[in-house]
Amino acid sequence: MRTIDKLSQELGGLAGRTVLVRSDLNVPLDGSTITDDGRVRASVPTITHLTEAGARVVVCAHLGRPKGAPEAKYSLAPVARRLGELVGDGTSVTFVEETVGARAAAAVAALADGDVLVLENLRFNPGETAKADEERADFAHALADLADAFVSDGFGVVHRAQASVYDVARLLPHAAGELVRSEVEVMRRLREDPQRPYAVILGGAKVSDKLGVIESLITVADRVLVGGGMVFTFLKAQGHEVGTSLLEEDQVDTVRGYLETAAERGVEIVLPTDIVVADSFSADAAHEVVAADAIPADRMGLDIGPESEEVFARALADARTIFWNGPMGAFEMAPYASGTRAVARCLVERTRDGAMTVVGGGDSAAAVREFGHADDDFGHISTGGGASLEYLEGKELPGLQVLEERA
Ligand code: ADP
Ligand code: MG
């Protein structure tokens, strides 16, 4: 992957050049308030690197899932404001309510060296995510017309073959941004050369979201700890009843296969021994702790129990590398946050002891920040849940592959 400095050399410097940057600014919003600005902060180093080199920086990104047309609630305007605060007073950050077109072009033309312009949500244009290659290419051409070079820095989208991620990189001289490079470096170490013991903690809602990565990590890791909604499919595969908990019946056989593979390879699968169960999926529901193999038929498991927290802590105590994806319970509701909190605390401790710890997954990252942890309490908090999982699974990511090609 070409660095920004290498691109700069090839272009004879970046001063006065217009550089299109694909960032990942897909943050959670409550109205127009950003509830976790992690991704905005993570996008700053590349933007600053470019402005300091005298480039005119045009930032493009998506927010949420609009259906190819403008929708006020998905406007990037509040995110552009936050970016302006984060890059600081010395830099002008403006926003244009258009992605490509006459107004966008005029805003680009008005940039001075070292200025930043944020374009409106890419996904207000159907071409961004179009299945048809020509439709995506048309939109990519319109984006490329705005700039002299392209920097790919949206790690959270590099597993998508979308116009602003993939197609535009084929049209302009390009480089990988700082965020993409640092994320890939961390994931590469996890994939190729983890210090052992290597423990993986998997949770979150569904097994079916994460089948590929479970299958590959189960052969690479020394220990796999499972919690969250997906654990009930594991418990069922072991022959236990799980009441009204999240269960994917159609995955029970697959999971049974994983348990067998793990046993053959000497990989330890660590499951919770107790579960917090409730009457219903609600913070006010009556709840109690039961043994993991004795979940009543009318109860729903919403967190791992206190004994499991200790079992998990012991399983992590000597780990030199820990990758964590997916909360241990429905942590958004206070009565079911304890397991996720406990795992976060373990990772913080292991980080202090010098282990390499990585938190991947949007909800997991939001959880640790909500619990008050700082980013540097962990070795790395990935900005890209899906992308990091696909990388660890060993897949080729189109947005990274294209950076190996010459435009
Ligand atoms: P990430 O974004 O970190 O990859 P996921 O998106 O896979 O994580 O899953 C996060 C969601 O899983 C959270 O909204 C959480 O409430 C939910 N979840 C975790 N445990 C349970 C459970 N036992 N029952 C229902 N939902 C759960
Ligand atoms: Mg999620």
Short mmCIF file of C-alpha atoms and ligand atoms in Angstrom, two decimals:
data_model
loop_
_atom_site.label_atom_id
_atom_site.label_comp_id
_atom_site.label_asym_id
_atom_site.label_seq_id
_atom_site.Cartn_x
_atom_site.Cartn_y
_atom_site.Cartn_z
CA MET A 1 0.00 0.00 0.00
CA ARG A 2 1.39 3.35 -1.03
CA THR A 3 1.80 5.86 1.79
CA ILE A 4 0.75 9.48 1.53
CA ASP A 5 4.42 10.48 1.47
CA LYS A 6 5.09 8.18 -1.46
CA LEU A 7 2.08 9.60 -3.31
CA SER A 8 3.36 13.08 -2.57
CA GLN A 9 6.77 12.22 -4.06
CA GLU A 10 5.15 10.85 -7.19
CA LEU A 11 3.07 13.98 -7.64
CA GLY A 12 5.99 16.30 -6.91
CA GLY A 13 4.42 17.47 -3.64
CA LEU A 14 0.84 17.90 -2.44
CA ALA A 15 0.79 21.70 -2.07
CA GLY A 16 -2.05 23.06 -4.16
CA ARG A 17 -3.27 19.58 -5.09
CA THR A 18 -6.86 18.64 -4.43
CA VAL A 19 -6.97 15.33 -2.59
CA LEU A 20 -10.19 13.35 -2.19
CA VAL A 21 -10.17 11.42 1.10
CA ARG A 22 -12.62 8.59 1.76
CA SER A 23 -13.09 8.64 5.53
CA ASP A 24 -15.36 6.58 7.75
CA LEU A 25 -17.54 9.11 9.55
CA ASN A 26 -20.44 6.75 10.14
CA VAL A 27 -21.08 7.71 13.77
CA PRO A 28 -24.10 7.02 15.98
CA LEU A 29 -26.36 10.08 16.19
CA ASP A 30 -29.10 11.02 18.61
CA GLY A 31 -30.89 13.71 16.59
CA SER A 32 -27.96 15.88 15.55
CA THR A 33 -25.84 14.94 18.60
CA ILE A 34 -22.97 12.53 18.01
CA THR A 35 -23.07 9.93 20.79
CA ASP A 36 -19.65 8.39 19.99
CA ASP A 37 -17.21 10.46 17.92
CA GLY A 38 -14.52 7.73 17.82
CA ARG A 39 -14.59 7.49 14.05
CA VAL A 40 -14.38 11.25 13.55
CA ARG A 41 -11.34 11.41 15.83
CA ALA A 42 -9.76 8.47 14.02
CA SER A 43 -10.08 10.31 10.70
CA VAL A 44 -8.16 13.39 11.86
CA PRO A 45 -4.49 12.27 11.50
CA THR A 46 -4.76 11.67 7.75
CA ILE A 47 -6.66 14.90 7.13
CA THR A 48 -4.11 16.88 9.17
CA HIS A 49 -1.21 15.17 7.42
CA LEU A 50 -2.65 16.35 4.09
CA THR A 51 -3.50 19.90 5.15
CA GLU A 52 -0.03 20.33 6.65
CA ALA A 53 1.41 19.30 3.30
CA GLY A 54 -0.63 22.12 1.72
CA ALA A 55 -3.23 19.94 0.03
CA ARG A 56 -6.82 21.05 -0.52
CA VAL A 57 -8.67 18.25 1.19
CA VAL A 58 -12.10 17.03 0.07
CA VAL A 59 -13.53 14.55 2.57
CA CYS A 60 -16.23 12.12 1.48
CA ALA A 61 -18.08 9.62 3.67
CA HIS A 62 -21.44 8.00 4.28
CA LEU A 63 -23.77 8.09 7.27
CA GLY A 64 -26.42 5.48 8.01
CA ARG A 65 -28.41 3.77 5.33
CA PRO A 66 -30.30 6.33 3.23
CA LYS A 67 -31.82 4.79 0.12
CA GLY A 68 -29.90 6.62 -2.61
CA ALA A 69 -31.66 9.98 -2.07
CA PRO A 70 -31.21 12.89 0.35
CA GLU A 71 -32.78 12.49 3.80
CA ALA A 72 -32.20 15.27 6.33
CA LYS A 73 -31.61 12.93 9.27
CA TYR A 74 -28.62 11.39 7.50
CA SER A 75 -26.91 14.68 6.64
CA LEU A 76 -23.19 14.80 7.42
CA ALA A 77 -23.49 18.46 8.50
CA PRO A 78 -23.21 17.75 12.27
CA VAL A 79 -20.27 15.44 11.63
CA ALA A 80 -18.50 18.11 9.56
CA ARG A 81 -18.98 20.51 12.48
CA ARG A 82 -17.40 18.03 14.89
CA LEU A 83 -14.52 17.43 12.48
CA GLY A 84 -13.96 21.20 12.37
CA GLU A 85 -13.68 21.30 16.18
CA LEU A 86 -11.26 18.37 16.21
CA VAL A 87 -8.84 19.59 13.53
CA GLY A 88 -8.55 22.88 15.38
CA ASP A 89 -8.67 26.60 14.79
CA GLY A 90 -5.89 26.89 12.27
CA THR A 91 -7.79 24.95 9.61
CA SER A 92 -10.93 25.97 7.75
CA VAL A 93 -13.44 23.09 7.55
CA THR A 94 -16.52 23.77 5.45
CA PHE A 95 -19.44 21.63 4.38
CA VAL A 96 -21.35 21.50 1.10
CA GLU A 97 -24.87 20.08 0.87
CA GLU A 98 -24.07 18.15 -2.25
CA THR A 99 -21.74 15.26 -3.06
CA VAL A 100 -21.08 15.80 -6.75
CA GLY A 101 -22.52 18.51 -9.00
CA ALA A 102 -22.20 22.23 -9.59
CA ARG A 103 -22.36 23.32 -5.95
CA ALA A 104 -19.84 20.69 -4.87
CA ALA A 105 -17.51 21.69 -7.72
CA ALA A 106 -17.81 25.39 -6.78
CA ALA A 107 -17.01 24.59 -3.15
CA VAL A 108 -13.94 22.63 -4.21
CA ALA A 109 -12.83 25.48 -6.47
CA ALA A 110 -13.12 27.89 -3.54
CA LEU A 111 -10.66 25.92 -1.38
CA ALA A 112 -7.29 27.44 -0.53
CA ASP A 113 -4.22 25.32 0.21
CA GLY A 114 -4.61 23.59 3.58
CA ASP A 115 -8.44 23.93 3.65
CA VAL A 116 -10.87 21.08 4.22
CA LEU A 117 -14.27 20.59 2.58
CA VAL A 118 -16.70 17.86 3.66
CA LEU A 119 -19.10 16.62 0.98
CA GLU A 120 -22.66 15.54 1.78
CA ASN A 121 -23.44 11.86 2.47
CA LEU A 122 -22.21 9.69 -0.41
CA ARG A 123 -25.23 7.40 -0.07
CA PHE A 124 -27.61 10.19 -1.08
CA ASN A 125 -26.48 9.05 -4.54
CA PRO A 126 -27.64 5.64 -5.78
CA GLY A 127 -24.33 5.20 -7.66
CA GLU A 128 -22.35 4.81 -4.44
CA THR A 129 -23.66 1.36 -3.60
CA ALA A 130 -25.09 0.33 -7.00
CA LYS A 131 -24.72 -3.33 -7.93
CA ALA A 132 -24.31 -2.40 -11.61
CA ASP A 133 -20.66 -1.67 -12.38
CA GLU A 134 -21.44 1.13 -14.90
CA GLU A 135 -23.68 2.98 -12.48
CA ARG A 136 -21.00 2.88 -9.79
CA ALA A 137 -18.32 3.86 -12.29
CA ASP A 138 -20.34 6.93 -13.39
CA PHE A 139 -20.55 8.13 -9.82
CA ALA A 140 -16.87 7.34 -9.22
CA HIS A 141 -15.97 9.45 -12.29
CA ALA A 142 -17.97 12.37 -10.92
CA LEU A 143 -16.06 12.08 -7.61
CA ALA A 144 -12.72 11.71 -9.35
CA ASP A 145 -13.42 14.87 -11.40
CA LEU A 146 -13.30 16.86 -8.17
CA ALA A 147 -9.71 15.92 -7.31
CA ASP A 148 -6.12 15.20 -8.41
CA ALA A 149 -5.50 12.26 -6.07
CA PHE A 150 -7.32 9.86 -3.78
CA VAL A 151 -6.54 8.73 -0.24
CA SER A 152 -8.41 5.72 1.11
CA ASP A 153 -8.83 6.05 4.86
CA GLY A 154 -12.25 4.55 5.65
CA PHE A 155 -11.16 1.27 7.22
CA GLY A 156 -14.76 0.51 8.19
CA VAL A 157 -15.72 0.30 4.49
CA VAL A 158 -12.69 -1.35 2.85
CA HIS A 159 -14.59 -4.64 2.66
CA ARG A 160 -17.13 -2.96 0.36
CA ALA A 161 -16.68 -2.67 -3.41
CA GLN A 162 -18.41 0.73 -3.49
CA ALA A 163 -17.81 3.71 -5.77
CA SER A 164 -15.96 5.87 -3.23
CA VAL A 165 -13.97 2.95 -1.85
CA TYR A 166 -13.13 0.81 -4.85
CA ASP A 167 -14.01 2.38 -8.22
CA VAL A 168 -12.56 5.83 -7.56
CA ALA A 169 -9.18 4.31 -6.60
CA ARG A 170 -8.91 3.02 -10.16
CA LEU A 171 -9.28 6.53 -11.56
CA LEU A 172 -6.85 8.61 -9.52
CA PRO A 173 -3.31 8.26 -8.18
CA HIS A 174 -3.91 6.93 -4.71
CA ALA A 175 -2.51 6.06 -1.30
CA ALA A 176 -3.68 4.41 1.89
CA GLY A 177 -4.34 6.83 4.75
CA GLU A 178 -2.91 6.56 8.25
CA LEU A 179 -5.99 4.90 9.71
CA VAL A 180 -6.21 2.20 7.06
CA ARG A 181 -2.50 1.52 7.41
CA SER A 182 -2.57 1.26 11.20
CA GLU A 183 -5.72 -0.88 11.28
CA VAL A 184 -4.32 -3.26 8.67
CA GLU A 185 -1.04 -3.52 10.58
CA VAL A 186 -2.88 -4.54 13.78
CA MET A 187 -5.12 -7.04 11.99
CA ARG A 188 -2.13 -8.44 10.10
CA ARG A 189 -0.35 -9.14 13.40
CA LEU A 190 -3.46 -10.89 14.72
CA ARG A 191 -3.81 -12.92 11.58
CA GLU A 192 -0.21 -13.87 10.97
CA ASP A 193 1.78 -13.61 14.10
CA PRO A 194 -0.14 -13.36 17.41
CA GLN A 195 1.86 -13.84 20.61
CA ARG A 196 0.52 -16.82 22.51
CA PRO A 197 -1.57 -17.67 24.39
CA TYR A 198 -4.01 -16.01 21.99
CA ALA A 199 -7.55 -15.65 23.35
CA VAL A 200 -10.56 -14.57 21.30
CA ILE A 201 -13.78 -13.36 22.92
CA LEU A 202 -16.86 -13.46 20.73
CA GLY A 203 -20.27 -12.09 21.56
CA GLY A 204 -22.90 -9.85 20.06
CA ALA A 205 -26.26 -10.70 18.72
CA LYS A 206 -26.11 -13.47 16.15
CA VAL A 207 -23.88 -16.40 15.30
CA SER A 208 -24.91 -16.14 11.66
CA ASP A 209 -23.30 -12.65 11.42
CA LYS A 210 -19.95 -14.11 12.41
CA LEU A 211 -19.81 -17.67 11.10
CA GLY A 212 -16.83 -17.17 8.82
CA VAL A 213 -14.69 -15.56 11.44
CA ILE A 214 -15.59 -18.11 14.11
CA GLU A 215 -14.63 -20.87 11.75
CA SER A 216 -11.22 -19.39 11.05
CA LEU A 217 -10.43 -18.11 14.56
CA ILE A 218 -11.32 -21.45 16.07
CA THR A 219 -8.27 -22.86 14.32
CA VAL A 220 -5.91 -19.94 15.01
CA ALA A 221 -6.62 -19.02 18.63
CA ASP A 222 -5.63 -21.03 21.70
CA ARG A 223 -8.84 -20.21 23.52
CA VAL A 224 -12.24 -18.95 22.33
CA LEU A 225 -14.62 -17.44 24.89
CA VAL A 226 -18.24 -17.10 23.79
CA GLY A 227 -20.92 -14.84 25.27
CA GLY A 228 -23.71 -12.55 24.04
CA GLY A 229 -26.75 -13.65 22.10
CA MET A 230 -24.76 -16.17 20.08
CA VAL A 231 -23.91 -18.24 23.13
CA PHE A 232 -27.36 -19.82 23.22
CA THR A 233 -26.77 -21.55 19.92
CA PHE A 234 -23.57 -22.96 21.47
CA LEU A 235 -25.40 -24.08 24.61
CA LYS A 236 -28.09 -25.71 22.47
CA ALA A 237 -25.39 -27.48 20.43
CA GLN A 238 -24.15 -28.93 23.72
CA GLY A 239 -27.65 -30.29 24.37
CA HIS A 240 -28.98 -27.65 26.77
CA GLU A 241 -32.34 -25.90 26.59
CA VAL A 242 -32.16 -22.11 26.30
CA GLY A 243 -35.72 -20.95 27.04
CA THR A 244 -36.77 -17.90 25.02
CA SER A 245 -33.17 -16.71 24.48
CA LEU A 246 -31.86 -15.72 21.05
CA LEU A 247 -31.37 -19.04 19.28
CA GLU A 248 -30.56 -19.80 15.68
CA GLU A 249 -31.90 -23.34 15.27
CA ASP A 250 -30.52 -23.55 11.74
CA GLN A 251 -26.98 -22.95 13.00
CA VAL A 252 -26.97 -25.57 15.76
CA ASP A 253 -25.36 -28.24 13.57
CA THR A 254 -22.75 -25.80 12.28
CA VAL A 255 -21.86 -24.81 15.81
CA ARG A 256 -21.66 -28.46 16.82
CA GLY A 257 -19.12 -28.83 14.00
CA TYR A 258 -17.08 -25.93 15.44
CA LEU A 259 -17.05 -27.56 18.84
CA GLU A 260 -15.74 -30.76 17.26
CA THR A 261 -13.06 -28.96 15.24
CA ALA A 262 -11.93 -27.11 18.34
CA ALA A 263 -11.72 -30.33 20.35
CA GLU A 264 -9.67 -32.03 17.59
CA ARG A 265 -7.25 -29.13 17.44
CA GLY A 266 -6.89 -28.70 21.18
CA VAL A 267 -8.50 -25.26 21.10
CA GLU A 268 -10.31 -24.55 24.32
CA ILE A 269 -13.88 -23.26 23.98
CA VAL A 270 -14.92 -21.39 27.12
CA LEU A 271 -18.67 -20.98 27.63
CA PRO A 272 -20.46 -19.23 30.50
CA THR A 273 -21.46 -21.40 33.43
CA ASP A 274 -24.25 -19.09 34.58
CA ILE A 275 -26.62 -16.72 32.81
CA VAL A 276 -28.69 -13.70 33.80
CA VAL A 277 -32.22 -14.51 32.64
CA ALA A 278 -35.25 -12.22 32.45
CA ASP A 279 -38.98 -12.46 31.77
CA SER A 280 -38.67 -10.29 28.69
CA PHE A 281 -36.26 -8.13 26.69
CA SER A 282 -36.62 -5.14 28.96
CA ALA A 283 -34.61 -3.27 31.59
CA ASP A 284 -37.57 -3.46 34.00
CA ALA A 285 -38.16 -7.19 33.63
CA ALA A 286 -37.74 -9.42 36.68
CA HIS A 287 -34.33 -11.10 36.36
CA GLU A 288 -32.13 -13.60 38.18
CA VAL A 289 -29.02 -15.73 37.72
CA VAL A 290 -29.39 -19.40 36.77
CA ALA A 291 -26.96 -22.17 35.77
CA ALA A 292 -26.21 -22.15 32.04
CA ASP A 293 -27.53 -25.72 31.74
CA ALA A 294 -30.77 -24.97 33.58
CA ILE A 295 -32.37 -22.02 31.78
CA PRO A 296 -36.15 -22.13 32.49
CA ALA A 297 -38.39 -22.55 29.43
CA ASP A 298 -40.05 -19.16 29.87
CA ARG A 299 -36.88 -17.11 30.48
CA MET A 300 -34.54 -15.24 28.18
CA GLY A 301 -30.76 -15.05 28.70
CA LEU A 302 -29.57 -11.44 28.51
CA ASP A 303 -26.07 -11.53 30.03
CA ILE A 304 -23.40 -13.89 31.32
CA GLY A 305 -23.58 -14.38 35.09
CA PRO A 306 -21.12 -13.42 37.87
CA GLU A 307 -19.49 -16.86 38.05
CA SER A 308 -18.90 -16.72 34.27
CA GLU A 309 -17.22 -13.35 34.69
CA GLU A 310 -14.67 -15.08 36.91
CA VAL A 311 -14.33 -18.04 34.56
CA PHE A 312 -13.66 -15.62 31.69
CA ALA A 313 -11.19 -13.58 33.76
CA ARG A 314 -9.23 -16.76 34.53
CA ALA A 315 -9.25 -17.76 30.86
CA LEU A 316 -7.75 -14.37 29.98
CA ALA A 317 -5.27 -14.14 32.84
CA ASP A 318 -2.19 -15.40 30.95
CA ALA A 319 -3.19 -14.33 27.42
CA ARG A 320 -0.55 -12.35 25.49
CA THR A 321 -2.97 -11.48 22.69
CA ILE A 322 -6.70 -10.86 23.03
CA PHE A 323 -9.18 -10.05 20.27
CA TRP A 324 -12.67 -9.13 21.43
CA ASN A 325 -15.69 -8.73 19.19
CA GLY A 326 -19.24 -8.40 20.43
CA PRO A 327 -20.78 -7.53 23.82
CA MET A 328 -21.41 -10.28 26.39
CA GLY A 329 -25.00 -9.23 26.95
CA ALA A 330 -27.68 -6.68 26.10
CA PHE A 331 -25.41 -4.06 27.69
CA GLU A 332 -27.56 -1.12 26.54
CA MET A 333 -29.85 -2.03 29.47
CA ALA A 334 -28.10 -1.52 32.83
CA PRO A 335 -29.14 -4.85 34.44
CA TYR A 336 -27.42 -6.75 31.60
CA ALA A 337 -24.21 -4.73 31.25
CA SER A 338 -22.13 -6.43 33.93
CA GLY A 339 -20.59 -9.19 31.79
CA THR A 340 -19.48 -6.76 29.09
CA ARG A 341 -18.13 -4.42 31.76
CA ALA A 342 -16.16 -7.29 33.35
CA VAL A 343 -14.59 -8.33 30.04
CA ALA A 344 -13.66 -4.71 29.30
CA ARG A 345 -11.97 -4.48 32.73
CA CYS A 346 -10.01 -7.68 32.04
CA LEU A 347 -8.74 -6.27 28.77
CA VAL A 348 -7.67 -3.04 30.45
CA GLU A 349 -5.70 -5.05 33.02
CA ARG A 350 -4.12 -7.29 30.42
CA THR A 351 -3.17 -4.20 28.40
CA ARG A 352 -1.41 -2.75 31.46
CA ASP A 353 0.47 -6.05 31.79
CA GLY A 354 1.77 -5.68 28.26
CA ALA A 355 -0.60 -7.96 26.34
CA MET A 356 -1.79 -6.91 22.90
CA THR A 357 -5.52 -6.24 23.15
CA VAL A 358 -7.87 -5.39 20.31
CA VAL A 359 -11.52 -4.40 20.54
CA GLY A 360 -13.41 -4.79 17.25
CA GLY A 361 -17.07 -4.11 16.50
CA GLY A 362 -19.13 -0.96 16.62
CA ASP A 363 -21.24 -1.90 19.62
CA SER A 364 -18.27 -3.29 21.56
CA ALA A 365 -16.30 -0.09 20.98
CA ALA A 366 -19.30 2.03 21.98
CA ALA A 367 -19.70 -0.10 25.12
CA VAL A 368 -16.12 0.37 26.36
CA ARG A 369 -16.32 4.12 25.79
CA GLU A 370 -19.69 4.26 27.55
CA PHE A 371 -18.10 2.49 30.53
CA GLY A 372 -15.65 5.38 30.70
CA HIS A 373 -12.53 3.68 29.34
CA ALA A 374 -10.09 5.72 27.31
CA ASP A 375 -8.92 4.57 23.90
CA ASP A 376 -5.40 3.96 25.19
CA ASP A 377 -6.69 1.61 27.91
CA PHE A 378 -6.61 -0.90 25.05
CA GLY A 379 -3.96 -1.78 22.50
CA HIS A 380 -6.31 -0.92 19.69
CA ILE A 381 -9.98 -0.14 19.19
CA SER A 382 -10.89 -0.90 15.62
CA THR A 383 -13.14 1.52 13.76
CA GLY A 384 -14.31 -1.24 11.46
CA GLY A 385 -16.18 -4.22 12.89
CA GLY A 386 -17.17 -5.91 9.65
CA ALA A 387 -13.91 -5.07 7.89
CA SER A 388 -11.74 -6.37 10.74
CA LEU A 389 -13.74 -9.62 10.91
CA GLU A 390 -13.46 -10.19 7.16
CA TYR A 391 -9.73 -9.49 7.29
CA LEU A 392 -9.23 -11.94 10.16
CA GLU A 393 -11.30 -14.47 8.27
CA GLY A 394 -8.64 -14.30 5.55
CA LYS A 395 -10.86 -12.70 2.90
CA GLU A 396 -9.54 -10.37 0.22
CA LEU A 397 -10.99 -6.93 0.88
CA PRO A 398 -11.76 -5.08 -2.39
CA GLY A 399 -10.90 -1.66 -0.94
CA LEU A 400 -7.43 -2.89 0.04
CA GLN A 401 -6.82 -4.94 -3.08
CA VAL A 402 -7.50 -1.98 -5.34
CA LEU A 403 -4.79 0.00 -3.56
CA GLU A 404 -2.25 -2.51 -4.84
CA GLU A 405 -3.22 -1.57 -8.41
CA ARG A 406 -1.96 1.49 -10.25
CA ALA A 407 -4.53 4.06 -11.34
P1 ADP B 1 -20.51 -5.54 17.48
O1 ADP B 1 -21.14 -4.32 16.85
O2 ADP B 1 -19.60 -5.20 18.60
O3 ADP B 1 -19.87 -6.42 16.45
P2 ADP B 1 -23.00 -6.99 17.40
O4 ADP B 1 -23.57 -5.96 16.49
O5 ADP B 1 -22.75 -8.34 16.85
O6 ADP B 1 -21.68 -6.42 18.12
O7 ADP B 1 -24.01 -7.22 18.62
C1 ADP B 1 -24.34 -6.20 19.51
C2 ADP B 1 -25.73 -6.39 20.04
O8 ADP B 1 -25.89 -7.68 20.61
C3 ADP B 1 -26.03 -5.42 21.14
O9 ADP B 1 -27.02 -4.52 20.68
C4 ADP B 1 -26.53 -6.28 22.29
O10 ADP B 1 -27.69 -5.75 22.93
C5 ADP B 1 -26.88 -7.58 21.61
N1 ADP B 1 -26.85 -8.71 22.53
C6 ADP B 1 -25.80 -9.15 23.25
N2 ADP B 1 -26.16 -10.18 24.04
C7 ADP B 1 -27.47 -10.40 23.81
C8 ADP B 1 -28.41 -11.34 24.32
N3 ADP B 1 -28.07 -12.24 25.24
N4 ADP B 1 -29.67 -11.28 23.84
C9 ADP B 1 -30.00 -10.36 22.92
N5 ADP B 1 -29.17 -9.45 22.41
C10 ADP B 1 -27.90 -9.47 22.84
MG MG B 2 -23.02 -4.05 15.81
#
